[in-house]
CSV table of C-alpha atoms in Angstrom, one decimal:
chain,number,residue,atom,x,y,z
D,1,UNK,CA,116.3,68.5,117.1
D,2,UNK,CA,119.4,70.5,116.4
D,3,UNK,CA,116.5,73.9,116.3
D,4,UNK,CA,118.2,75.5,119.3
D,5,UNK,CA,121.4,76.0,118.0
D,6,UNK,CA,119.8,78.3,115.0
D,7,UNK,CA,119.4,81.8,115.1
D,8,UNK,CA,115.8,83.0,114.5
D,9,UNK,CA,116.5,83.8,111.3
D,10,UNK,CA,117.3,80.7,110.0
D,11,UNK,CA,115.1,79.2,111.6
D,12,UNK,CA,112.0,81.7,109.7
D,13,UNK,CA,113.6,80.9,106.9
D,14,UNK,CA,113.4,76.9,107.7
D,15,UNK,CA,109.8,77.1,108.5
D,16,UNK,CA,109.2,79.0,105.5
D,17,UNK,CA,110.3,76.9,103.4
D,18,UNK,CA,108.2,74.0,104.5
D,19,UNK,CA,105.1,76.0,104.6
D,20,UNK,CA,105.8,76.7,100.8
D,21,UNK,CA,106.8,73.2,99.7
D,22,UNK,CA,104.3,71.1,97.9
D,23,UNK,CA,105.9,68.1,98.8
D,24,UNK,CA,105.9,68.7,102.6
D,25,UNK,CA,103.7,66.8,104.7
D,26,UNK,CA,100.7,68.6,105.8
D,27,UNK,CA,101.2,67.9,109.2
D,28,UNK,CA,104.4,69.6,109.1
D,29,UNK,CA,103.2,72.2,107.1
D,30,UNK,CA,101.0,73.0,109.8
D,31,UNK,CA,103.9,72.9,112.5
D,32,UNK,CA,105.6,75.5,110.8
D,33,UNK,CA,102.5,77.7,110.1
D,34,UNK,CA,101.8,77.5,114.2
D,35,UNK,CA,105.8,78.0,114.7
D,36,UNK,CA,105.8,81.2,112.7
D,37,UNK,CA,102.6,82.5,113.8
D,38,UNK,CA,103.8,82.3,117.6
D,39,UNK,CA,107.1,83.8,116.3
D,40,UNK,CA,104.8,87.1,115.8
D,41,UNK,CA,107.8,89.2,114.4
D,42,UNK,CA,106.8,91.3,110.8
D,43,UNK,CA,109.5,88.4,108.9
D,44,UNK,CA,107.2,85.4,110.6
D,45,UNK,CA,104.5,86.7,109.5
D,46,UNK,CA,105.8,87.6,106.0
D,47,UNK,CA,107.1,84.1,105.5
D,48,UNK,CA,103.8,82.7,106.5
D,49,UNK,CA,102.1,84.7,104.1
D,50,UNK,CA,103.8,83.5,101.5
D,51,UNK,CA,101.6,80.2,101.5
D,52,UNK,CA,99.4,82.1,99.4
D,53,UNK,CA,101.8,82.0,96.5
D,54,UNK,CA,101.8,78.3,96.6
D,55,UNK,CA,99.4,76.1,95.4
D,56,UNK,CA,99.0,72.2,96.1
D,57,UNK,CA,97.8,69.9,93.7
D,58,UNK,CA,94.5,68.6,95.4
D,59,UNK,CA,92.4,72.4,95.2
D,60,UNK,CA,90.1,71.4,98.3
D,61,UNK,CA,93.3,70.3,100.4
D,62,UNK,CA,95.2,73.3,98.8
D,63,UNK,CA,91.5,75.8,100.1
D,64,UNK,CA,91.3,74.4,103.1
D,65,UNK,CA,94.9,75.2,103.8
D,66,UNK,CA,94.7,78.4,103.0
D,67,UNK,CA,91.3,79.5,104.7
D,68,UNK,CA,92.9,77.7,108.2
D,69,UNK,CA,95.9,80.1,107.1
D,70,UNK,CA,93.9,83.2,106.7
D,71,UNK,CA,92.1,82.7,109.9
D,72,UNK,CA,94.9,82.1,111.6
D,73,UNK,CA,96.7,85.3,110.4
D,74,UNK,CA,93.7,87.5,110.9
D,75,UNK,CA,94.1,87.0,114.9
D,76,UNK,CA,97.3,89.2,114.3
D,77,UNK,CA,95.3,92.0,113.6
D,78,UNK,CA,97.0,95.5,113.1
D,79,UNK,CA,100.7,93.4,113.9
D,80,UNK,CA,99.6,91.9,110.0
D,81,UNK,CA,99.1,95.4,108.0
D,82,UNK,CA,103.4,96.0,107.7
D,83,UNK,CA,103.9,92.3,106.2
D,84,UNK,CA,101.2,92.8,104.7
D,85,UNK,CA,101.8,95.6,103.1
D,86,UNK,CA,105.4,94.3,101.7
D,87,UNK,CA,103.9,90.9,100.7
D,88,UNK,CA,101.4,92.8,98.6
D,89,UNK,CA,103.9,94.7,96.9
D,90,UNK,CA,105.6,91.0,95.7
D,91,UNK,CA,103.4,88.6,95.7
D,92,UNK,CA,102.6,86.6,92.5
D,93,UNK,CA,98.7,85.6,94.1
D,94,UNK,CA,96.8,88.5,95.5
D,95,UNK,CA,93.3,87.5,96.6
D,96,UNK,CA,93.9,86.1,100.1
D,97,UNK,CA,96.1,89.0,100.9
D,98,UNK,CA,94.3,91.6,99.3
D,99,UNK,CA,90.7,90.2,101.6
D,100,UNK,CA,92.9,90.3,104.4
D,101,UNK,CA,94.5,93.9,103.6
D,102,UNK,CA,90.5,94.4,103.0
D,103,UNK,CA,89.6,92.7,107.0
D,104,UNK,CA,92.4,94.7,108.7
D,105,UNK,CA,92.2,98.1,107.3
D,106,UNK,CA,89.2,100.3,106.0
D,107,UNK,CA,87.9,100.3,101.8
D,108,UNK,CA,89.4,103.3,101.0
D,109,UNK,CA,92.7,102.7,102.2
D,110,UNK,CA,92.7,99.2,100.1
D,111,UNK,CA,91.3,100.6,96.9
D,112,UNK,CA,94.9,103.0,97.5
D,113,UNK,CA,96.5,99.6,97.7
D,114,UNK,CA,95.2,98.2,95.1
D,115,UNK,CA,95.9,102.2,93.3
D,116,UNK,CA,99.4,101.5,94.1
D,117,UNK,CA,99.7,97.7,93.4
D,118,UNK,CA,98.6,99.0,89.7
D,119,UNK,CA,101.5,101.6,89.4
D,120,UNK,CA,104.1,98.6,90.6
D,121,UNK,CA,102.7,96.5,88.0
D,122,UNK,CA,102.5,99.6,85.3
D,123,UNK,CA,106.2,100.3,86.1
D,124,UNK,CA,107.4,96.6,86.2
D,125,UNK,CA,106.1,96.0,82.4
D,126,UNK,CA,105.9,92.3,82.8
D,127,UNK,CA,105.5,91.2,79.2
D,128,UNK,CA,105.4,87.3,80.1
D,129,UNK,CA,102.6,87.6,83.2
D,130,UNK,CA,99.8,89.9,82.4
D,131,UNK,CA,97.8,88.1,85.2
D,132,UNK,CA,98.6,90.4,88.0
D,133,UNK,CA,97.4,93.4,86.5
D,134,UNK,CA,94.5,91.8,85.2
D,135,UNK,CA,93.6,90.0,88.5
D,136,UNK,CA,93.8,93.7,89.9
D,137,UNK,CA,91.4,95.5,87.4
D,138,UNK,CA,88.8,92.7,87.5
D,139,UNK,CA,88.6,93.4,91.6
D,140,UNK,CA,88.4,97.1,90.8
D,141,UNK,CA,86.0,96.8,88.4
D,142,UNK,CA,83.4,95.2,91.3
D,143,UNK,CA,84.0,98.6,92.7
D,144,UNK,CA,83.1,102.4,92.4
D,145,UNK,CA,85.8,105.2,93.0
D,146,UNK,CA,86.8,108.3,92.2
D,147,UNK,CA,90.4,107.9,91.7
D,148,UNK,CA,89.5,104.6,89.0
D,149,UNK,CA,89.6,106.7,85.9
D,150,UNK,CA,93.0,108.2,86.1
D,151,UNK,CA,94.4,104.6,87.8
D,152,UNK,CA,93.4,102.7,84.9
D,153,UNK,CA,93.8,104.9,82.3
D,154,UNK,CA,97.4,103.8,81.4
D,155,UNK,CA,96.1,100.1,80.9
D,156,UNK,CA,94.2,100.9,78.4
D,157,UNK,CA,97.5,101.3,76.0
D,158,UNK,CA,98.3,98.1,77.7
D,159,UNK,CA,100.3,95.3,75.1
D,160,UNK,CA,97.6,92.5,76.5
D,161,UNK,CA,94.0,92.0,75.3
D,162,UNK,CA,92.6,90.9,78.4
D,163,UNK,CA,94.4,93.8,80.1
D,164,UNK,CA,92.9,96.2,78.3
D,165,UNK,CA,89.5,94.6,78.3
D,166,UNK,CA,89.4,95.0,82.0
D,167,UNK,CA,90.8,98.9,82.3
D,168,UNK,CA,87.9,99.2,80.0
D,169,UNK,CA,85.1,97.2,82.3
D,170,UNK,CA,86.7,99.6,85.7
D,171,UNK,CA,85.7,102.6,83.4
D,172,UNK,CA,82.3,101.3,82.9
D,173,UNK,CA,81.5,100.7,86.3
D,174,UNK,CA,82.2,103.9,87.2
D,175,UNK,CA,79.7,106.9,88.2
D,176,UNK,CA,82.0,109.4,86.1
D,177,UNK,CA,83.1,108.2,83.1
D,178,UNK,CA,85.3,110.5,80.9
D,179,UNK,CA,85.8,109.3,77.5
D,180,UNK,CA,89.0,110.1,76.0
């Protein structure tokens, strides 16, 4: 009611929150995710993607959410690749970003991504969440590239198992395989 007195900021911030909230309705949910997707601006649109990070309890409810989601952010087109880009770099879930990074731009510019999500997650040295990196060499692995080799090379040194078994499944899976 009391909307119009808020600045736009708060009021992303509002609706992000309620698109990220398990215990929000789903109609309201779906109020914010049309609010912020008719706000257009680069925060909107990065608050909206962070529905992907959240996960309801009921998985078809949760999917179905999430595919009318992607659909909807997919009409932004190129006005999605900057938010994009930054929710990538942070993001806890990857696979609904990462196949929309994959819509908007070209393959070879989303291997790069993926090149470069890598080196975050090489850098960050998360000892307690392994997934990320894992999650990221089990998509590369579906996928040949010259560049693989040398981007997975430093996982193979990597403290978890299922880390390393995947560096080790991109190798394969390449054309050129160097052995070290």
């Amino acid at each position: 009611m009391f909307d119009w007195f808020m600045s736009t900021e708060n009021k992303i911030r509002k609706h992000q929150r309620r698109v990220t909230n398990r215990d929000t309705q789903p109609d309201e949910r779906e109020q914010s995710v049309r609010w912020l997707l008719d706000e257009g601006s680069p925060k909107a649109l990065r608050a909206l993607l962070m529905r992907f990070d959240m996960t309801l309890p009921h998985q078809l409810n949760d999917k179905a959410e999430r595919e009318h989601t992607y659909d909807l952010l997919l009409v932004k087109g190129d006005e999605l690749l900057r938010p994009l880009r930054l929710h990538l770099k942070k993001c806890r879930g990857f696979a609904y970003p990462l196949r929309m990074f994959e819509e908007v731009t070209d393959a070879q510019q989303t291997i790069e991504m993926v090149y470069q999500l890598l080196r975050i997650e090489y850098e960050k040295d998360d000892l307690n969440h392994p997934e990320k990196k894992r999650n990221l060499l089990i998509w590369l692995a579906e996928r040949k590239h010259a560049g693989a080799v040398e981007a997975v090379t430093p996982f193979l040194l990597d403290f978890d198992e299922g880390v390393r078994i995947a560096a080790i499944e991109v190798l394969l899976h390449q054309d050129e395989v160097q052995y070290l």
